[in-house]
Structure formats: structure tokens, C-alpha cells
């Protein structure tokens, strides 16, 4: 019997999300107050600044060339003491960087020397991992060791992260060696098409499959489709599915789901099917697949927001699929999956940091404006 040949994964040439940044966002989700980045001052600058919008303080030991060679243990010890004195945090994170990890800095030695009386999550991570989810797993392992996370939730998160990685390899940003970024179809053109479908009374399904806080803006698009149908007096049957289970995920993630559900209720939008939690976007597609096969056959179109490439196309044959993503490199894979229309909401993620209510998207605003013009 000849051996089964191993499948070689493509070497990804376009920039990829960083494991260090993934660790920062995970610490935020664990309600850490202050994170110390042990490395050069410019490491992860953009995201460190953005996370301030979510109330997370990020400070740096600001290693220079000398620190790259001789280490920065004393700087880390000094900064850890200053952080405790300045901010009186209830929970602290320390994140490694490429520079400090390459020279073998021991984050734990600094923690032992200072001996804080609050939990410290130590994340020994660099940006050299092929999948940024590695940064999340390392962070969660440290949180488990610190007694901040339960074993049950840790195992659940590991399953989700593994599937998130597979989703990106199948149809996402890791599916090809190089993906050309694209702005996709124009919002005007796609909004006009939705209006046409609604005026013809076509049956539609909206699917919110969002990742955590991005749901605050993606949900606006699902809302806009429902409002357009209402305003136009459409006879279309509209079914809404959303990964807004309030009982799944870390506390911060559950809060996002509660906030979005509250706003949807106030707007009179009914969610007919809850397909998972806001951290279950990698696996919620299987639930959608089963629902389409069993309860919702014969629909004419679908509007999918968030992570559309995680929704299988098995039971969408014959449907006109419209998807909205925030990743310019996601346009080509979605078109290849068979999505007729792909819209990109540029800069969606930064706009959803620090918010607690649904905020208007550009596509939602475009659809609403065109509906108003239709009625004039």
C-alpha cells in the first residue's frame, strides 16, 4: 500500500493578522484593565491605539536596540510596578513581542519579582505563527492557569478557534497564496438590486454571522433590509437568522449579544432563528445549512453579513446570494463560492470598538436613502 501523499499548504504572501494583536484582543475580551507590551514602542501600534476605544490601556516597555540584545527584564519589572501604582488595575496582561521572545525573555520572572496582588495573564507570543489564532490559544491557556477561565470554556474556545482557522483556509484569507484586495460591488448597485427583489415580492433570508463586536454594525444591514421591505410595502417573506445567543461566550461577548438583541427588539425586528453565539461564527454555518434544508426551502435570495464565507453553499443553490464583509481580500473567495454580489464595509471594525448599540453602516444608509427616493 502506497503512502497517502501529504497536502502542502500554500505559503501565504499577503500580510496576515498578527498573533500578538490576537492576544491583545483576547485580553480585552477577558476584561483585563492594562496590558504591558514587552517590546519595541512601535509594535502593534495601530491596534494598541484602537483598543483604547474599548477601555483597554496598552503600555510598552519600549525596548531599543540595546534591549534587543541584552534584554529588558529591569524595564519590565519597573513598568509593572508603575502600572500597578498608576492604574490600580484589577487584572493585568503582559504580552511578548518578536523582539523579547527571540532573546528568550522570561515574563514570569518579572511577575515573581514584583509579586502583584492581582491576577497577571502572561502571554509569551510572537508574530511568527502562521495562524493568528495561536495568539488567542496561548492567551486562553494563560488565563486558564491564572484561574480566570474555566476548563469547560477553554475547551469550547479551542474548538471554535480550530474551526475558525479551517474556515479561513477553505474560503478565506488563507485560501490562496496571494489575494488581491478589492472593494467589491458598489453599494448603490447592490442596494438597488435588493429593492428590486423586494418590489417583486421575492422571499428572502437575512443571516447575521458576525464576529463579536463587529455585530454592532453588520446587524444594521440586516435591519435595513427589513426596514426596506416594510417601507416599500413589500409582500416578501423575510426570515431573519442571527448568531446572537446571549448564553454563550465570555461575559463581554454575551453583553454584545444582549445589546444587539435589545436594539433589534426596539426596532421591531424579529429574529426567527438563533444560530449560535457571537463567537460561534466559524460553526454557525452548519446550523444555517440544516435550517435551509429543513424549514426554509424555496427562498429566492439571501443577505449574509459578517463572515459570509463560513456559511456553506450546499442548500443555497438557486438563491441569489448577497454578502457583506469587512475584508477586501474576501471578495474574490466569496465570488468563487457563488455569491453574486459582495459588498465591503471598509473600516467597519475600528468603528465598532467601544460601542454598545447598533450603529449605521454605509450599506444600510445607502439602502435607506434609495428607499426614500423610491417613495418620493
Coordinates of C-alpha atoms in Angstrom, one line a residue:
X1 CA 0.0 0.0 0.0
X2 CA 1.5 3.3 -1.1
X3 CA 1.6 6.1 1.5
X4 CA -1.0 8.9 1.2
X5 CA 0.7 12.0 -0.1
X6 CA 0.7 14.9 2.3
X7 CA -1.1 18.1 1.1
X8 CA 1.3 21.0 1.2
X9 CA -0.4 24.2 2.4
X10 CA 0.2 27.3 0.3
X11 CA 2.7 29.9 1.6
X12 CA 0.6 33.0 2.1
X13 CA 2.2 36.0 0.6
X14 CA -0.2 38.8 1.6
X15 CA 0.0 40.3 5.1
X16 CA -1.7 38.2 7.7
X17 CA -3.3 39.0 11.1
X18 CA -0.7 39.0 13.9
X19 CA -0.7 36.6 16.9
X20 CA 0.4 39.4 19.1
X21 CA -2.6 41.5 18.1
X22 CA -4.9 38.5 18.6
X23 CA -3.5 38.2 22.1
X24 CA -4.3 41.8 22.8
X25 CA -7.9 41.5 21.7
X26 CA -8.3 38.3 23.7
X27 CA -7.0 40.0 26.8
X28 CA -9.6 42.7 26.2
X29 CA -12.3 40.1 26.0
X30 CA -11.1 38.7 29.3
X31 CA -11.7 42.2 30.9
X32 CA -8.1 42.9 31.5
X33 CA -7.5 46.6 32.5
X34 CA -3.9 47.1 31.4
X35 CA -1.7 45.3 29.0
X36 CA 2.1 45.6 29.0
X37 CA 3.6 45.0 25.6
X38 CA 7.2 43.9 26.3
X39 CA 9.0 45.0 23.2
X40 CA 9.7 48.0 20.9
X41 CA 7.4 51.0 21.2
X42 CA 6.1 50.7 17.7
X43 CA 4.9 47.1 18.0
X44 CA 1.2 46.6 17.2
X45 CA 0.8 50.4 17.3
X46 CA -2.4 50.7 15.4
X47 CA -4.3 48.1 17.3
X48 CA -2.9 49.2 20.7
X49 CA -4.4 52.6 20.0
X50 CA -7.7 51.2 18.7
X51 CA -8.1 49.1 21.9
X52 CA -8.1 52.3 23.9
X53 CA -11.5 52.9 22.4
X54 CA -12.7 49.8 24.2
X55 CA -11.2 51.0 27.5
X56 CA -8.1 48.8 27.5
X57 CA -4.9 50.6 28.4
X58 CA -1.8 49.3 26.4
X59 CA 1.6 50.4 27.6
X60 CA 5.1 49.4 26.3
X61 CA 8.5 48.7 27.8
X62 CA 9.8 50.5 24.7
X63 CA 12.8 48.2 24.1
X64 CA 15.6 49.7 21.9
X65 CA 18.5 48.1 20.0
X66 CA 20.3 47.6 23.3
X67 CA 17.3 45.8 24.7
X68 CA 17.0 43.6 21.7
X69 CA 20.5 42.2 22.5
X70 CA 20.8 42.4 26.3
X71 CA 17.1 42.1 27.3
X72 CA 14.7 44.3 29.2
X73 CA 14.0 42.5 32.4
X74 CA 14.5 45.6 34.5
X75 CA 12.3 47.7 32.2
X76 CA 9.5 45.2 32.6
X77 CA 9.8 45.0 36.3
X78 CA 9.8 48.8 36.6
X79 CA 6.8 49.2 34.3
X80 CA 4.8 46.5 36.0
X81 CA 5.3 48.4 39.3
X82 CA 4.3 51.7 37.7
X83 CA 1.2 50.2 36.1
X84 CA 0.0 49.0 39.5
X85 CA 0.7 52.4 41.1
X86 CA -0.8 54.5 38.3
X87 CA -3.9 52.5 37.3
X88 CA -4.7 50.3 40.3
X89 CA -5.8 47.5 37.9
X90 CA -7.9 44.5 38.9
X91 CA -6.4 42.4 36.1
X92 CA -3.1 42.8 34.2
X93 CA -1.8 41.2 30.9
X94 CA 1.8 41.0 29.8
X95 CA 2.3 40.2 26.1
X96 CA 5.6 39.3 24.5
X97 CA 6.7 40.5 21.1
X98 CA 9.1 39.2 18.4
X99 CA 12.0 41.1 19.9
X100 CA 11.6 39.9 23.5
X101 CA 10.7 36.4 22.7
X102 CA 13.6 35.8 20.3
X103 CA 16.1 36.7 23.0
X104 CA 14.2 34.4 25.5
X105 CA 12.9 37.0 28.0
X106 CA 11.0 35.2 30.8
X107 CA 7.9 37.2 31.6
X108 CA 7.2 35.1 34.6
X109 CA 10.4 36.1 36.3
X110 CA 9.3 39.8 36.3
X111 CA 5.9 38.8 37.8
X112 CA 7.6 36.8 40.5
X113 CA 9.9 39.7 41.4
X114 CA 7.0 42.2 41.6
X115 CA 4.5 39.8 43.1
X116 CA 1.3 41.7 42.4
X117 CA -1.8 41.0 44.4
X118 CA -4.0 40.9 41.3
X119 CA -4.1 38.2 38.5
X120 CA -1.5 38.6 35.8
X121 CA -2.0 36.8 32.4
X122 CA 1.4 36.2 30.9
X123 CA 1.3 35.7 27.1
X124 CA 4.6 34.5 25.6
X125 CA 3.8 35.1 21.9
X126 CA 5.4 36.5 18.8
X127 CA 4.1 37.2 15.3
X128 CA 5.8 34.3 13.6
X129 CA 2.9 31.8 13.9
X130 CA 1.2 31.1 10.5
X131 CA -2.3 31.4 12.2
X132 CA -3.1 34.3 14.4
X133 CA -5.5 32.1 16.4
X134 CA -2.3 30.8 18.1
X135 CA -2.1 34.1 19.9
X136 CA -5.6 33.5 21.2
X137 CA -5.0 30.0 22.4
X138 CA -1.8 31.0 24.2
X139 CA -3.7 33.8 26.0
X140 CA -6.5 31.5 26.9
X141 CA -4.1 28.9 28.3
X142 CA -2.5 31.5 30.5
X143 CA -6.0 32.7 31.6
X144 CA -6.9 29.1 32.5
X145 CA -3.6 28.8 34.5
X146 CA -4.4 32.0 36.3
X147 CA -7.9 30.8 37.3
X148 CA -9.7 33.4 35.2
X149 CA -11.2 30.9 32.7
X150 CA -13.0 27.6 33.3
X151 CA -11.7 24.4 31.8
X152 CA -15.1 23.9 30.0
X153 CA -15.0 27.4 28.4
X154 CA -11.3 26.9 27.4
X155 CA -12.0 23.6 25.6
X156 CA -15.0 25.2 23.9
X157 CA -12.9 28.2 22.7
X158 CA -10.2 25.8 21.4
X159 CA -12.8 24.0 19.2
X160 CA -14.0 27.3 17.8
X161 CA -10.5 28.6 17.1
X162 CA -9.6 25.4 15.3
X163 CA -12.7 25.7 13.1
X164 CA -12.0 29.5 12.5
X165 CA -8.6 28.6 11.2
X166 CA -10.1 25.9 8.9
X167 CA -12.8 28.4 7.6
X168 CA -10.0 30.8 6.6
X169 CA -8.1 28.0 4.8
X170 CA -11.2 26.8 2.9
X171 CA -12.7 30.0 1.7
X172 CA -11.0 32.9 3.5
X173 CA -7.8 35.0 3.6
X174 CA -5.6 31.9 3.8
X175 CA -7.2 30.1 0.9
X176 CA -4.7 31.3 -1.7
X177 CA -1.1 32.3 -1.8
X178 CA -2.0 35.8 -2.8
X179 CA -5.4 37.5 -2.8
X180 CA -5.8 40.9 -4.5
X181 CA -7.7 43.3 -2.2
X182 CA -11.0 44.6 -3.8
X183 CA -13.8 46.9 -2.8
X184 CA -16.3 44.5 -4.3
X185 CA -19.6 45.7 -5.9
X186 CA -20.8 49.2 -5.4
X187 CA -23.3 49.7 -2.5
X188 CA -25.6 51.6 -4.8
X189 CA -25.9 48.8 -7.3
X190 CA -26.5 46.1 -4.7
X191 CA -28.9 48.2 -2.7
X192 CA -30.9 48.8 -6.0
X193 CA -31.0 45.0 -6.6
X194 CA -32.4 44.4 -3.1
X195 CA -35.1 46.9 -3.6
X196 CA -36.0 45.3 -6.9
X197 CA -36.2 41.8 -5.2
X198 CA -38.4 43.3 -2.5
X199 CA -40.7 45.1 -5.0
X200 CA -41.1 41.8 -6.9
X201 CA -42.2 40.0 -3.6
X202 CA -39.3 37.6 -3.6
X203 CA -38.7 35.6 -0.5
X204 CA -35.6 36.4 1.4
X205 CA -33.4 35.3 4.3
X206 CA -31.1 37.6 6.2
X207 CA -28.2 35.9 8.0
X208 CA -26.1 37.8 10.6
X209 CA -23.0 35.7 11.2
X210 CA -20.8 38.3 12.9
X211 CA -17.6 38.1 14.9
X212 CA -18.1 39.6 18.4
X213 CA -18.3 43.5 18.4
X214 CA -18.5 43.7 14.6
X215 CA -22.1 42.6 15.1
X216 CA -23.0 46.2 16.1
X217 CA -22.6 47.4 12.5
X218 CA -23.3 44.2 10.5
X219 CA -26.7 43.9 12.2
X220 CA -27.6 47.3 10.8
X221 CA -27.6 45.8 7.3
X222 CA -30.0 43.0 8.3
X223 CA -32.1 45.7 9.9
X224 CA -32.0 47.9 6.8
X225 CA -33.3 45.0 4.6
X226 CA -36.3 44.5 6.9
X227 CA -37.0 48.2 7.1
X228 CA -36.8 48.5 3.3
X229 CA -39.4 45.7 2.9
X230 CA -41.6 47.5 5.4
X231 CA -41.3 50.9 3.8
X232 CA -41.8 49.6 0.3
X233 CA -44.9 47.7 1.4
X234 CA -43.3 44.6 0.0
X235 CA -45.1 41.3 0.1
X236 CA -41.8 39.5 0.5
X237 CA -41.5 37.0 3.3
X238 CA -38.3 37.8 5.2
X239 CA -36.7 35.3 7.6
X240 CA -34.0 36.6 10.0
X241 CA -31.2 34.4 11.4
X242 CA -28.5 35.6 13.7
X243 CA -25.7 34.3 15.9
X244 CA -27.0 36.2 18.9
X245 CA -27.3 33.6 21.6
X246 CA -26.9 35.5 24.9
X247 CA -25.8 32.5 26.9
X248 CA -22.6 31.6 25.0
X249 CA -19.1 33.0 25.2
X250 CA -17.1 35.2 27.5
X251 CA -19.0 37.8 29.6
X252 CA -18.1 40.6 27.2
X253 CA -19.3 38.6 24.2
X254 CA -22.6 37.8 25.9
X255 CA -23.1 41.5 26.6
X256 CA -22.7 42.3 22.9
X257 CA -25.4 39.8 22.0
X258 CA -27.7 41.2 24.7
X259 CA -27.2 44.8 23.5
X260 CA -27.8 43.9 19.8
X261 CA -30.9 41.8 20.7
X262 CA -32.2 44.7 22.8
X263 CA -31.8 47.2 19.8
X264 CA -33.4 44.8 17.4
X265 CA -36.4 44.3 19.6
X266 CA -36.8 48.1 20.0
X267 CA -36.7 48.4 16.2
X268 CA -39.4 45.7 15.8
X269 CA -37.1 43.2 14.1
X270 CA -37.8 39.6 14.9
X271 CA -35.0 37.0 14.9
X272 CA -36.7 33.8 13.7
X273 CA -33.7 31.6 14.2
X274 CA -30.7 32.0 16.7
X275 CA -27.8 30.2 15.0
X276 CA -25.2 30.4 17.8
X277 CA -23.2 32.9 19.9
X278 CA -21.2 35.8 18.6
X279 CA -18.0 33.8 19.0
X280 CA -19.5 30.9 17.1
X281 CA -19.3 32.4 13.6
X282 CA -17.0 29.5 12.4
X283 CA -19.6 26.8 13.2
X284 CA -22.9 28.7 12.9
X285 CA -23.0 27.9 9.2
X286 CA -23.8 24.3 9.8
X287 CA -26.9 25.3 11.7
X288 CA -27.9 27.6 8.8
X289 CA -27.3 24.7 6.4
X290 CA -29.7 22.4 8.4
X291 CA -32.3 25.1 8.7
X292 CA -32.3 25.8 5.0
X293 CA -32.6 22.1 4.2
X294 CA -35.4 21.5 6.7
X295 CA -37.5 24.6 7.2
X296 CA -36.7 27.2 4.6
X297 CA -36.6 25.8 1.1
X298 CA -37.7 27.7 -1.9
X299 CA -36.4 31.1 -0.9
X300 CA -35.2 33.5 -3.6
X301 CA -32.4 35.4 -2.1
X302 CA -30.1 35.7 1.0
X303 CA -28.3 38.6 2.5
X304 CA -25.4 37.4 4.6
X305 CA -23.4 39.7 6.8
X306 CA -20.3 39.3 8.9
X307 CA -18.4 36.2 8.0
X308 CA -20.3 35.0 4.9
X309 CA -17.6 32.5 3.8
X310 CA -18.4 30.4 6.9
X311 CA -21.9 29.7 5.6
X312 CA -21.9 26.5 3.4
X313 CA -23.5 26.9 -0.1
X314 CA -25.0 23.4 -0.1
X315 CA -28.6 24.5 0.4
X316 CA -28.3 27.9 -1.2
X317 CA -28.4 26.6 -4.8
X318 CA -31.0 28.6 -6.8
X319 CA -30.8 31.5 -4.3
X320 CA -29.3 34.9 -5.2
X321 CA -26.7 35.4 -2.6
X322 CA -25.7 38.9 -1.4
X323 CA -22.9 39.1 1.1
X324 CA -21.3 41.9 3.2
X325 CA -17.9 41.6 4.6
X326 CA -15.3 43.9 6.1
X327 CA -12.3 42.2 4.4
X328 CA -11.2 43.5 1.0
X329 CA -9.3 40.2 0.4
X330 CA -12.6 38.3 1.0
X331 CA -14.2 39.5 -2.2
X332 CA -12.5 37.0 -4.6
X333 CA -13.1 33.9 -2.4
X334 CA -16.8 34.8 -2.0
X335 CA -17.3 35.4 -5.7
X336 CA -15.7 32.0 -6.3
X337 CA -18.1 30.4 -3.8
X338 CA -21.0 31.7 -5.9
X339 CA -22.0 34.9 -4.2
X340 CA -23.5 37.1 -6.9
X341 CA -22.9 40.3 -5.0
X342 CA -20.2 41.1 -2.5
X343 CA -20.1 44.4 -0.6
X344 CA -17.2 45.6 1.6
X345 CA -17.7 47.8 4.6
X346 CA -14.2 49.4 4.9
X347 CA -13.0 50.3 8.4
X348 CA -16.0 48.6 10.0
X349 CA -14.0 47.1 12.9
X350 CA -12.5 50.3 14.2
X351 CA -15.9 51.9 14.2
X352 CA -17.4 49.1 16.4
X353 CA -14.8 49.4 19.2
X354 CA -16.2 50.9 22.4
X355 CA -19.9 51.0 21.2
X356 CA -22.8 49.3 22.9
X357 CA -25.6 50.0 20.4
X358 CA -26.2 49.1 16.7
X359 CA -24.5 51.8 14.5
X360 CA -25.4 52.6 11.0
X361 CA -23.4 51.0 8.2
X362 CA -22.6 52.6 4.8
X363 CA -24.6 49.9 3.0
X364 CA -27.5 50.3 5.4
X365 CA -27.5 54.0 4.9
X366 CA -27.4 53.6 1.1
X367 CA -30.3 51.2 1.1
X368 CA -32.4 53.5 3.3
X369 CA -31.6 56.5 1.1
X370 CA -32.7 54.7 -2.1
X371 CA -35.9 53.5 -0.4
X372 CA -36.7 57.2 0.4
X373 CA -36.1 58.2 -3.2
X374 CA -38.3 55.4 -4.4
X375 CA -41.2 56.8 -2.3
X376 CA -40.7 60.4 -3.4

